[in-house]
Amino acid sequence: KAGVTQTPRYLIKTRGQQVTLSCSPISGHRSVSWYQQTPGQGLQFLFEYFSETQRNKGNFPGRFSGRQFSNSRSEMNVSTLELGDSALYLCASSPWTGRRTEAFFGQGTRLTVV
Amino acid sequence: EDKVVQSPLSLVVHEGDTVTLNCSYEVTNFRSLLWYKQEKKAPTFLFMLTSSGIEKKSGRLSSILDKKELFSILNITATQTGDSAIYLCAVNYGGSQGNLIFGKGTKLSVKP
């Protein structure tokens, strides 16, 4: 069974640009969450999608948005990039069946804003 | 404010040592506690704990949860250099997978 796939793996953007990251969950998983990881703040929750609906949202500005498609693939968009957006962006998928709530992570996208 | 605190933040040991990593939490509506190992990029799932006092084991790793005292420990016996990683503790507090709060992690370095 293929794991969670994130593309691209690395990205360099300049301030003010926008970026779109992609995540393909494990087959059969309907829940996809996004996290930002930085050395200072650790892993912070951005948002979660389930069946194409945003179910939860973390404490991030509106420049961060996402969506989920009918095949459960998800995209995350960051507009008007700032230097502080440089981070590792991780996507996690979950089967979300009953009590099985463990999340499985992709390799992440390393975003550098210059 | 909901929070997860891990200690120590970093640890250096020698191969063969036994280590104990700590995770304490303060959240409302606790559902489960999860441990992950992060080596380069993707955190790898280790354990999910929901009940107090029941030890989960996988090889040299084991973990236990104390819901009364609001903490969990992760034990690694006979450490190997391949155990070097950041160990992350997360708490699911709302039932939805998205409601995961992570600790800052413990960076474990195992010297040969």
Short mmCIF file of N, CA and C in Angstrom, two decimals, chain A residues 31-37 41-49 54-60 90 92, chain B residues 93 96-102:
data_model
loop_
_atom_site.label_atom_id
_atom_site.label_comp_id
_atom_site.label_asym_id
_atom_site.label_seq_id
_atom_site.Cartn_x
_atom_site.Cartn_y
_atom_site.Cartn_z
N SER A 31 -9.54 11.34 5.65
CA SER A 31 -9.18 12.53 6.42
C SER A 31 -7.75 12.93 6.09
N VAL A 32 -7.57 14.19 5.77
CA VAL A 32 -6.24 14.73 5.46
C VAL A 32 -6.03 15.98 6.31
N SER A 33 -4.90 16.02 6.99
CA SER A 33 -4.56 17.20 7.80
C SER A 33 -3.24 17.76 7.34
N TRP A 34 -3.06 19.05 7.57
CA TRP A 34 -1.82 19.73 7.22
C TRP A 34 -1.21 20.33 8.47
N TYR A 35 0.13 20.25 8.54
CA TYR A 35 0.87 20.80 9.68
C TYR A 35 2.07 21.59 9.16
N GLN A 36 2.43 22.60 9.93
CA GLN A 36 3.64 23.36 9.66
C GLN A 36 4.64 23.03 10.76
N GLN A 37 5.86 22.72 10.37
CA GLN A 37 6.90 22.42 11.35
C GLN A 37 8.07 23.37 11.20
N GLN A 41 8.72 26.53 16.73
CA GLN A 41 7.34 26.26 17.12
C GLN A 41 6.97 24.78 17.10
N GLY A 42 7.81 23.95 16.53
CA GLY A 42 7.44 22.55 16.44
C GLY A 42 6.36 22.33 15.40
N LEU A 43 5.60 21.28 15.58
CA LEU A 43 4.52 20.92 14.65
C LEU A 43 3.24 21.63 15.04
N GLN A 44 2.72 22.42 14.11
CA GLN A 44 1.48 23.14 14.40
C GLN A 44 0.42 22.80 13.38
N PHE A 45 -0.77 22.56 13.86
CA PHE A 45 -1.89 22.16 13.03
C PHE A 45 -2.40 23.33 12.21
N LEU A 46 -2.56 23.08 10.90
CA LEU A 46 -3.10 24.10 10.00
C LEU A 46 -4.59 23.88 9.78
N PHE A 47 -4.96 22.77 9.18
CA PHE A 47 -6.37 22.43 8.98
C PHE A 47 -6.54 20.97 8.63
N GLU A 48 -7.78 20.52 8.73
CA GLU A 48 -8.13 19.15 8.41
C GLU A 48 -9.30 19.12 7.45
N TYR A 49 -9.23 18.21 6.49
CA TYR A 49 -10.32 18.01 5.55
C TYR A 49 -10.82 16.58 5.64
N GLN A 54 -13.77 21.22 5.07
CA GLN A 54 -12.83 21.57 6.12
C GLN A 54 -13.49 21.34 7.47
N ARG A 55 -12.90 20.46 8.26
CA ARG A 55 -13.54 20.08 9.51
C ARG A 55 -12.95 20.82 10.71
N ASN A 56 -11.68 21.15 10.62
CA ASN A 56 -11.02 21.88 11.69
C ASN A 56 -10.00 22.83 11.12
N LYS A 57 -9.75 23.90 11.85
CA LYS A 57 -8.77 24.87 11.38
C LYS A 57 -7.94 25.32 12.56
N GLY A 58 -6.64 25.43 12.34
CA GLY A 58 -5.74 25.90 13.38
C GLY A 58 -5.67 27.41 13.39
N ASN A 59 -4.75 27.92 14.18
CA ASN A 59 -4.65 29.35 14.38
C ASN A 59 -3.66 29.98 13.41
N PHE A 60 -3.98 29.97 12.15
CA PHE A 60 -3.13 30.56 11.11
C PHE A 60 -3.91 31.62 10.35
N LEU A 90 3.89 19.38 6.43
CA LEU A 90 3.60 17.95 6.48
C LEU A 90 2.11 17.71 6.31
N ALA A 92 -0.85 14.69 6.68
CA ALA A 92 -1.10 13.41 7.32
C ALA A 92 -2.47 12.90 6.91
N TYR B 93 -7.54 15.40 21.14
CA TYR B 93 -8.43 15.83 22.21
C TYR B 93 -9.86 16.11 21.76
N SER B 96 -11.64 14.20 16.35
CA SER B 96 -11.28 14.43 14.96
C SER B 96 -9.77 14.38 14.84
N GLN B 97 -9.29 13.75 13.79
CA GLN B 97 -7.84 13.62 13.67
C GLN B 97 -7.15 14.96 13.69
N GLY B 98 -7.82 15.97 13.21
CA GLY B 98 -7.18 17.27 13.14
C GLY B 98 -6.91 17.87 14.49
N ASN B 99 -7.57 17.41 15.50
CA ASN B 99 -7.36 17.98 16.83
C ASN B 99 -6.19 17.30 17.51
N LEU B 100 -5.02 17.42 16.90
CA LEU B 100 -3.79 16.87 17.46
C LEU B 100 -2.91 18.02 17.90
N ILE B 101 -2.52 18.01 19.17
CA ILE B 101 -1.54 18.99 19.65
C ILE B 101 -0.24 18.25 19.86
N PHE B 102 0.83 18.78 19.28
CA PHE B 102 2.14 18.14 19.40
C PHE B 102 2.99 18.84 20.45
#
